[in-house]
Short mmCIF file of C-alpha atoms and ligand atoms in Angstrom, two decimals:
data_model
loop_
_atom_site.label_atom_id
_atom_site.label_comp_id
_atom_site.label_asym_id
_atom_site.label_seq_id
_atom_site.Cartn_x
_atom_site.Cartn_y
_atom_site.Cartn_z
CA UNK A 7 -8.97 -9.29 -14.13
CA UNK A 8 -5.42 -8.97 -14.28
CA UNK A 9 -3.12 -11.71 -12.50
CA UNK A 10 -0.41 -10.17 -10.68
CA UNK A 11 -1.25 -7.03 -8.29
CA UNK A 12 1.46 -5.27 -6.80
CA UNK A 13 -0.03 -2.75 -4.13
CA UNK A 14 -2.07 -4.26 -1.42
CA UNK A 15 -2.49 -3.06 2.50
CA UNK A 16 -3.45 -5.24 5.24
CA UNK A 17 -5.10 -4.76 8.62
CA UNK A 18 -1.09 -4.60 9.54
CA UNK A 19 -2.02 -0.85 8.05
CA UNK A 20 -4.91 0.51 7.16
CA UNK A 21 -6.75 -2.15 5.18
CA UNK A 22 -9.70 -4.42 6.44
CA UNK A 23 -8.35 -8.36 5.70
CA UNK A 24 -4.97 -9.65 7.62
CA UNK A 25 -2.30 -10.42 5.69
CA UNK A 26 -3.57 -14.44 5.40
CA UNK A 27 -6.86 -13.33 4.01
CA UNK A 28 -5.12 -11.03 1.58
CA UNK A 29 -3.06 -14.38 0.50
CA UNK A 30 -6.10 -16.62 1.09
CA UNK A 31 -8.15 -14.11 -1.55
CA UNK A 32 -5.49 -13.45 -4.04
CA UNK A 33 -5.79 -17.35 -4.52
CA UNK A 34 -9.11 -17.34 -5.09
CA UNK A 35 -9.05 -15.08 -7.64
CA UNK A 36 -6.42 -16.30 -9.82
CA UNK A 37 -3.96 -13.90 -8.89
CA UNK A 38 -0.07 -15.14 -9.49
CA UNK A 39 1.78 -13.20 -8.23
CA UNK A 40 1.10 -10.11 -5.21
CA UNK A 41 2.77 -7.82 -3.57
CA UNK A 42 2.32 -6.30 0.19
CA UNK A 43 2.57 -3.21 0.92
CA UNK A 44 1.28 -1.59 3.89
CA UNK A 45 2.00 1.84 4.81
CA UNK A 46 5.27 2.37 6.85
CA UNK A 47 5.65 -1.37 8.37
CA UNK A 48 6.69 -4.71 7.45
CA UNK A 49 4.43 -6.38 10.11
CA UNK A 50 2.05 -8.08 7.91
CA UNK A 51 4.68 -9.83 5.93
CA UNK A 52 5.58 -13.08 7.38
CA UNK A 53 2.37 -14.07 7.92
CA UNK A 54 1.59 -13.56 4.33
CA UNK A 55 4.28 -15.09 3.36
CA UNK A 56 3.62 -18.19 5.57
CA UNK A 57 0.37 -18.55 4.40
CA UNK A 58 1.58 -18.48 0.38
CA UNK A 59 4.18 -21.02 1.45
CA UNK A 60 2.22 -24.06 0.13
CA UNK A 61 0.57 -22.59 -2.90
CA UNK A 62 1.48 -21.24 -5.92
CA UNK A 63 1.06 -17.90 -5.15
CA UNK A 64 4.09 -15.90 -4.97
CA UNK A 65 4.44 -13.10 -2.75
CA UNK A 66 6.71 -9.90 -2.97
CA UNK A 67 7.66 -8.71 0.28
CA UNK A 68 7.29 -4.74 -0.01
CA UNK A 69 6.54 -1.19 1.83
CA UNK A 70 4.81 2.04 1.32
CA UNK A 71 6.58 4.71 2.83
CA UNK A 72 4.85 8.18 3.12
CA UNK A 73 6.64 11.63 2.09
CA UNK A 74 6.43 14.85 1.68
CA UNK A 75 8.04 17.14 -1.27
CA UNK A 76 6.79 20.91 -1.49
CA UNK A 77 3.96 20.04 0.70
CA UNK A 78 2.96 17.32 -1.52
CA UNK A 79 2.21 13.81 -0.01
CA UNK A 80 4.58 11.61 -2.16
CA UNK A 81 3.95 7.65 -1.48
CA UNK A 82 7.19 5.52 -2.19
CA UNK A 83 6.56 1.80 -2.59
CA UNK A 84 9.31 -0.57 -1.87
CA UNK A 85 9.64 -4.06 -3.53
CA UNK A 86 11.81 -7.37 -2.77
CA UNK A 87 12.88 -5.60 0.65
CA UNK A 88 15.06 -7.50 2.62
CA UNK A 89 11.82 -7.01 5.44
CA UNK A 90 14.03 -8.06 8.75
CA UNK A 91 16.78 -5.53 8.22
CA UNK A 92 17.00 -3.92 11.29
CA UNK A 93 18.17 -0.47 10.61
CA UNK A 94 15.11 -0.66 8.69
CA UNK A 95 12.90 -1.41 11.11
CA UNK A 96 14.48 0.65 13.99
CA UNK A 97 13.73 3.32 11.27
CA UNK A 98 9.50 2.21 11.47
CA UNK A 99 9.89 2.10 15.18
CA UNK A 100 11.36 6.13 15.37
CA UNK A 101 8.50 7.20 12.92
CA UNK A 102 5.72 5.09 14.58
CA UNK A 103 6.07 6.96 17.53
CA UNK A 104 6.42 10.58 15.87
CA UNK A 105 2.87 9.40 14.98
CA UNK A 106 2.12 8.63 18.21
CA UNK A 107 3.18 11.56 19.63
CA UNK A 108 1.95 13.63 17.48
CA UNK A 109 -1.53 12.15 17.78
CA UNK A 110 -1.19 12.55 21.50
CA UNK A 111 -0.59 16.28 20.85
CA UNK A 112 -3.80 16.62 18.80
CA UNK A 113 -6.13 14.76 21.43
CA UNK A 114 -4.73 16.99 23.86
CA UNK A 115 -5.46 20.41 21.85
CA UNK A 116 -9.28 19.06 21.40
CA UNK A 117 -9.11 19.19 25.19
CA UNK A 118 -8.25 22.11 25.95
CA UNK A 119 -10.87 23.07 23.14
CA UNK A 120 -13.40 21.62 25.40
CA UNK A 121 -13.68 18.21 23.31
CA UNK A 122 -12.05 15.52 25.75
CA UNK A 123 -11.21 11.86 24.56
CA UNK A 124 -9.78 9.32 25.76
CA UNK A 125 -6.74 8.58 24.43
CA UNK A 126 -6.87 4.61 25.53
CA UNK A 127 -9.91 4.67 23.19
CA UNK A 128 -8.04 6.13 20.14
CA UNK A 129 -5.68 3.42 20.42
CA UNK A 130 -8.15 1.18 20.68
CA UNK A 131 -9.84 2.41 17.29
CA UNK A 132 -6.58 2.43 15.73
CA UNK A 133 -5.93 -1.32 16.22
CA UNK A 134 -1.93 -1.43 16.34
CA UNK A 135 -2.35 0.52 13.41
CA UNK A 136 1.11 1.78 11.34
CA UNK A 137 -1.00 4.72 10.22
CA UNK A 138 -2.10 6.10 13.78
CA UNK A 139 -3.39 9.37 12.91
CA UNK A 140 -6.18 11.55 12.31
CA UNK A 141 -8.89 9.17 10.77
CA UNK A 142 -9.19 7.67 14.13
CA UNK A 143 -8.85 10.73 16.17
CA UNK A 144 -11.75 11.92 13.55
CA UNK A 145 -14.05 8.19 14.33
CA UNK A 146 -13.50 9.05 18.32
CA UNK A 147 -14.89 12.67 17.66
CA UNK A 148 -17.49 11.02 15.83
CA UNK A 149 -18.23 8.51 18.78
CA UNK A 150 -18.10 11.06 21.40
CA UNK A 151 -21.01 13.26 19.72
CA UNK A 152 -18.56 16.16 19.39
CA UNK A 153 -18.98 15.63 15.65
CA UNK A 154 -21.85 14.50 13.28
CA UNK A 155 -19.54 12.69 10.83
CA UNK A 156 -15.83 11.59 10.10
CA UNK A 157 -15.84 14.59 7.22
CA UNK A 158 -16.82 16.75 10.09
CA UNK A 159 -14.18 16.18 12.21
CA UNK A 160 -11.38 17.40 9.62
CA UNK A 161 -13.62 20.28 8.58
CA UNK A 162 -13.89 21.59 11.94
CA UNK A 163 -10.97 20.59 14.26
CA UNK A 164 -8.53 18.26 12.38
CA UNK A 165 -7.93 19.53 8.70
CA UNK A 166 -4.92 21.71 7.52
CA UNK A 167 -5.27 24.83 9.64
CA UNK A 168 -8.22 23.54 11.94
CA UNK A 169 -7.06 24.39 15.84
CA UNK A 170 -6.74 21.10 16.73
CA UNK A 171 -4.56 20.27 13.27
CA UNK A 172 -0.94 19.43 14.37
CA UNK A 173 1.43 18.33 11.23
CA UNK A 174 3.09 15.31 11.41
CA UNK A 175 6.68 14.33 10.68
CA UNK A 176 7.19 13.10 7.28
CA UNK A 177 10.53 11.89 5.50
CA UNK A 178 11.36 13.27 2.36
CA UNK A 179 10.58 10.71 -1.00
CA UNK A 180 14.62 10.81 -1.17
CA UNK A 181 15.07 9.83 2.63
CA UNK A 182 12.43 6.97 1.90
CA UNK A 183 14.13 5.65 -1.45
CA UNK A 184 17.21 5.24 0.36
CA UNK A 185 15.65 3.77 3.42
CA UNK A 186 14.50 1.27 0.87
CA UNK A 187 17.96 0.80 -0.94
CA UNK A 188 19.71 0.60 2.11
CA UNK A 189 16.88 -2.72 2.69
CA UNK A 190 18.13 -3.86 -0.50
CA UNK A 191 14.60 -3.36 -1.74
CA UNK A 192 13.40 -1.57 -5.43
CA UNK A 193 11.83 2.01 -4.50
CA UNK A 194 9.20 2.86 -7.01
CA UNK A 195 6.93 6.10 -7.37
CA UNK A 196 3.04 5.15 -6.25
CA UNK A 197 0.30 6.91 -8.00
CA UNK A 198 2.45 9.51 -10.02
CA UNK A 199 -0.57 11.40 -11.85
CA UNK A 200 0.49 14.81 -11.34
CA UNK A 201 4.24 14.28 -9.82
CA UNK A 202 5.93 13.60 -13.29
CA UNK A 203 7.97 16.71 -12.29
CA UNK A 204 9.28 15.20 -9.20
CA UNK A 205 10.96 12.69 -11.55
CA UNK A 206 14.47 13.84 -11.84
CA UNK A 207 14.94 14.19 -8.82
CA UNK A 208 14.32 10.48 -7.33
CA UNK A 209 15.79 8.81 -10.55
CA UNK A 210 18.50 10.58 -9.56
CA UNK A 211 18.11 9.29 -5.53
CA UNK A 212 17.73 5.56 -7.41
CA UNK A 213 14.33 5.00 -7.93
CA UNK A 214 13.73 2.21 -10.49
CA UNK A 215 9.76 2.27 -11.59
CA UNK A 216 6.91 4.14 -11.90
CA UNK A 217 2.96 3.12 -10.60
CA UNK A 218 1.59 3.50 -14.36
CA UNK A 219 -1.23 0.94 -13.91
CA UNK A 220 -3.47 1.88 -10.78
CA UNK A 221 -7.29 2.13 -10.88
CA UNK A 222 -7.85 6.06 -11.05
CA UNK A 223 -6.01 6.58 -14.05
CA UNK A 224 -7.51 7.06 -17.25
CA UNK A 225 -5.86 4.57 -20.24
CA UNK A 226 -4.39 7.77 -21.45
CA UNK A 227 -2.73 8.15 -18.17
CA UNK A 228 -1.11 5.05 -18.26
CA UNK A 229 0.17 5.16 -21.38
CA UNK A 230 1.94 8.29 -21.16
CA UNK A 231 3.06 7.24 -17.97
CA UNK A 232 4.41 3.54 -19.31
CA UNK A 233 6.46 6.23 -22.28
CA UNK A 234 7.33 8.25 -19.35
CA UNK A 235 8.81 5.07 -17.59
CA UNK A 236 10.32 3.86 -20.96
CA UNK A 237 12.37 7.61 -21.24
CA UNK A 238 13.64 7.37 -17.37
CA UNK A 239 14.27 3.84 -17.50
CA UNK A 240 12.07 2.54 -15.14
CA UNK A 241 9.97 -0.64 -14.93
CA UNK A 242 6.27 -0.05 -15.35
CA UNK A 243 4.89 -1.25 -12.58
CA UNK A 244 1.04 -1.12 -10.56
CA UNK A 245 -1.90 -2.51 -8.62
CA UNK A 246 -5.15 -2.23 -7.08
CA UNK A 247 -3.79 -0.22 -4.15
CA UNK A 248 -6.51 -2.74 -2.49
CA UNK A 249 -7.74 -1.81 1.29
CA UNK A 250 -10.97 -4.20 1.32
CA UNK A 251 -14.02 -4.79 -0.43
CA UNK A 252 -16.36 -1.20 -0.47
CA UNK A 253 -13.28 1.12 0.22
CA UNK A 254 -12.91 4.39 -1.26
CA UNK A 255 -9.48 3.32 -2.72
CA UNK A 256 -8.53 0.65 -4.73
CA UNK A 257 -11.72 -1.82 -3.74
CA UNK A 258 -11.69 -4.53 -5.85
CA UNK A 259 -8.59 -7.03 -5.52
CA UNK A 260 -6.49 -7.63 -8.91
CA UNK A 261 -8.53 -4.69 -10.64
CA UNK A 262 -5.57 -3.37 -12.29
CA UNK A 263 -4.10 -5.31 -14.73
CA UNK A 264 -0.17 -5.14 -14.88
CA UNK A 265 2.15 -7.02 -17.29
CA UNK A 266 3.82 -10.28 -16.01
CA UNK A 267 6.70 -8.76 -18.07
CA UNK A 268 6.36 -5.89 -15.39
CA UNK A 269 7.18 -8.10 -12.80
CA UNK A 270 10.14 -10.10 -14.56
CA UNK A 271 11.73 -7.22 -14.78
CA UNK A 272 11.28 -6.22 -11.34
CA UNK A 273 12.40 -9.73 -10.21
CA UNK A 274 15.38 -9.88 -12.23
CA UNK A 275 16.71 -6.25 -11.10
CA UNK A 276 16.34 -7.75 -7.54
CA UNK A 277 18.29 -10.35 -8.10
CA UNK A 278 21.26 -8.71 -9.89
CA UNK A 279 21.01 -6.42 -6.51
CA UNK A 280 21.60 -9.82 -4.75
CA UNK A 281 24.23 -10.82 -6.42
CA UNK A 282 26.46 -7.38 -6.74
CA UNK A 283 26.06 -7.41 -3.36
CA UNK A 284 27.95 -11.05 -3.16
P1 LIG B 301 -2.59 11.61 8.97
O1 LIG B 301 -1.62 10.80 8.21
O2 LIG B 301 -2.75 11.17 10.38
O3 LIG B 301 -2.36 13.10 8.84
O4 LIG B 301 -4.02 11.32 8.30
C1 LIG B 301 -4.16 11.44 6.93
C2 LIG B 301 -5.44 10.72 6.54
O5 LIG B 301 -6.56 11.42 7.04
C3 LIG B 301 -5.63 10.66 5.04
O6 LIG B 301 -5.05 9.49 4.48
C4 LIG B 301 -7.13 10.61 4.89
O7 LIG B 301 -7.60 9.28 5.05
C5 LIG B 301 -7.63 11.39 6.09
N1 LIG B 301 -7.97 12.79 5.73
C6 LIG B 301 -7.11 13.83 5.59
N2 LIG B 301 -7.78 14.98 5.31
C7 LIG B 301 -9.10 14.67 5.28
C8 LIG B 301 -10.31 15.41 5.05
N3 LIG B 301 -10.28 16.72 4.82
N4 LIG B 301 -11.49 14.74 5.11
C9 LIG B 301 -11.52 13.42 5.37
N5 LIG B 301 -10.43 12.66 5.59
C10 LIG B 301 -9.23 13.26 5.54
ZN1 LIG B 302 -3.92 3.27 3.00
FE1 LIG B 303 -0.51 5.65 -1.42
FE1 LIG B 304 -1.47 2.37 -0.88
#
């Protein structure tokens, strides 16, 4: 079990314990140090970071911002962020509603296919969700009967190139690494199996470290990624990528292992950012 973990989601996104929990477990399990990092909002923060407040776990504000390079989803993560920023947050609010709206547009296609729902009840399902989107447009497919299963519903209606499939709006990983700079916050590559190419280009747009520990790579993986870090000059970094206990991704909290030394550097470039910045 490793002690720090620096990729966790919330129910603030898409994962099944609230932000407390997440703080409440990480305890529990000996974590030190964790960081938060729910897709495309800072809304679970304070109250993880009010809950940490009077133990001696240490919390990392942070982000995971979702782009798209060459048709590629490309997840940015986004450490030390300066969460209240509001250019930042105006930023969430303009992309929460492309969501929205988009989502809107895909119930309404399933309509005219002869599938209605009702779109109070995908809200519902989607519980304030950041992530508003097709998984629970697919669960109130599933609910109505129009579908025998989640898989189903993308198969059928929802997937690339399905009729009721509309794309949604997604920032480029440059436009997210300096939404994150301009948050004074660390933008680092998640998962990167398979998007070393991609490299150049966002070391160039300032991205300082690279997801080498996360729970589907192989040890090989990691350690060509950790020598791929070492040749950029980017911190190592990783986590569990947790969502809750029995999820597909990253289900066990802490499983990844990633150097305190990891972390110290993260730390320290955050606070050099501070203090350039006067
Ligand atoms: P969205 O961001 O609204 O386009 O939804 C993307 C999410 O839908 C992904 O993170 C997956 O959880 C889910 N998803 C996408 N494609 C499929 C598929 N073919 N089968 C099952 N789930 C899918
Ligand atoms: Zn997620
Ligand atoms: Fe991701
Ligand atoms: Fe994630």
């Amino acid at each position: 079990m490793g002690s720090v973990d620096l990729h966790i989601h919330t129910t603030a996104s898409d994962g099944t314990f609230t932000p407390a929990e997440i703080a409440r477990e990480a305890g529990a399990r000996g974590l030190v140090a964790i960081a938060i990092t729910d897709h495309d909002t800072t809304a679970g923060l304070d109250e993880a970071l009010e809950a940490a407040k009077a133990t001696a776990l240490k919390i990392v504000p942070g982000i995971e911002l979702s782009a798209e390079l060459g048709s590629e989803e490309v997840h940015i993560l986004g450490y030390y962020l300066a969460h209240h920023d509001r250019i930042l947050n105006d930023k969430l609010d303009v992309l929460r509603r492309a969501r929205r709206d988009r989502a809107r547009k895909m119930v309404e296609r399933l309509r005219e296919l002869g599938m209605p729902l009702e779109w109070d009840r995908v809200e519902e399902i989607a519980q304030g969700s950041s992530a508003l989107g097709r998984p629970h447009v697919a669960y109130a497919l599933e609910e109505k009967g129009y579908v025998s299963s989640f898989n189903e519903a993308f198969d059928l209606y929802i997937g690339v190139k399905r009729p009721a499939y509309v794309p949604r709006y997604k920032l480029t990983p440059v436009e997210a690494i300096a939404m994150i700079i301009a948050a004074e916050g660390l933008p680092v590559l998640a998962h990167p199996w398979g998007q070393e190419r991609f490299l150049p280009e966002l070391v160039e747009a300032g991205l300082v470290g690279l997801e080498a520990y996360y729970p589907s790579h192989t040890t090989e993986q990691t350690e060509l990624l950790v020598r791929l870090s070492e040749r950029y000059g980017l911190v190592p970094t990783g986590g569990s990528d947790f969502h809750g206990y029995g999820r597909s991704v990253g289900d066990v909290l802490g499983m990844v292992s990633v150097p305190m030394k990891s972390l110290r550097r993260l730390s320290a470039l955050a606070m050099n950012r501070a203090s350039t910045r006067g």
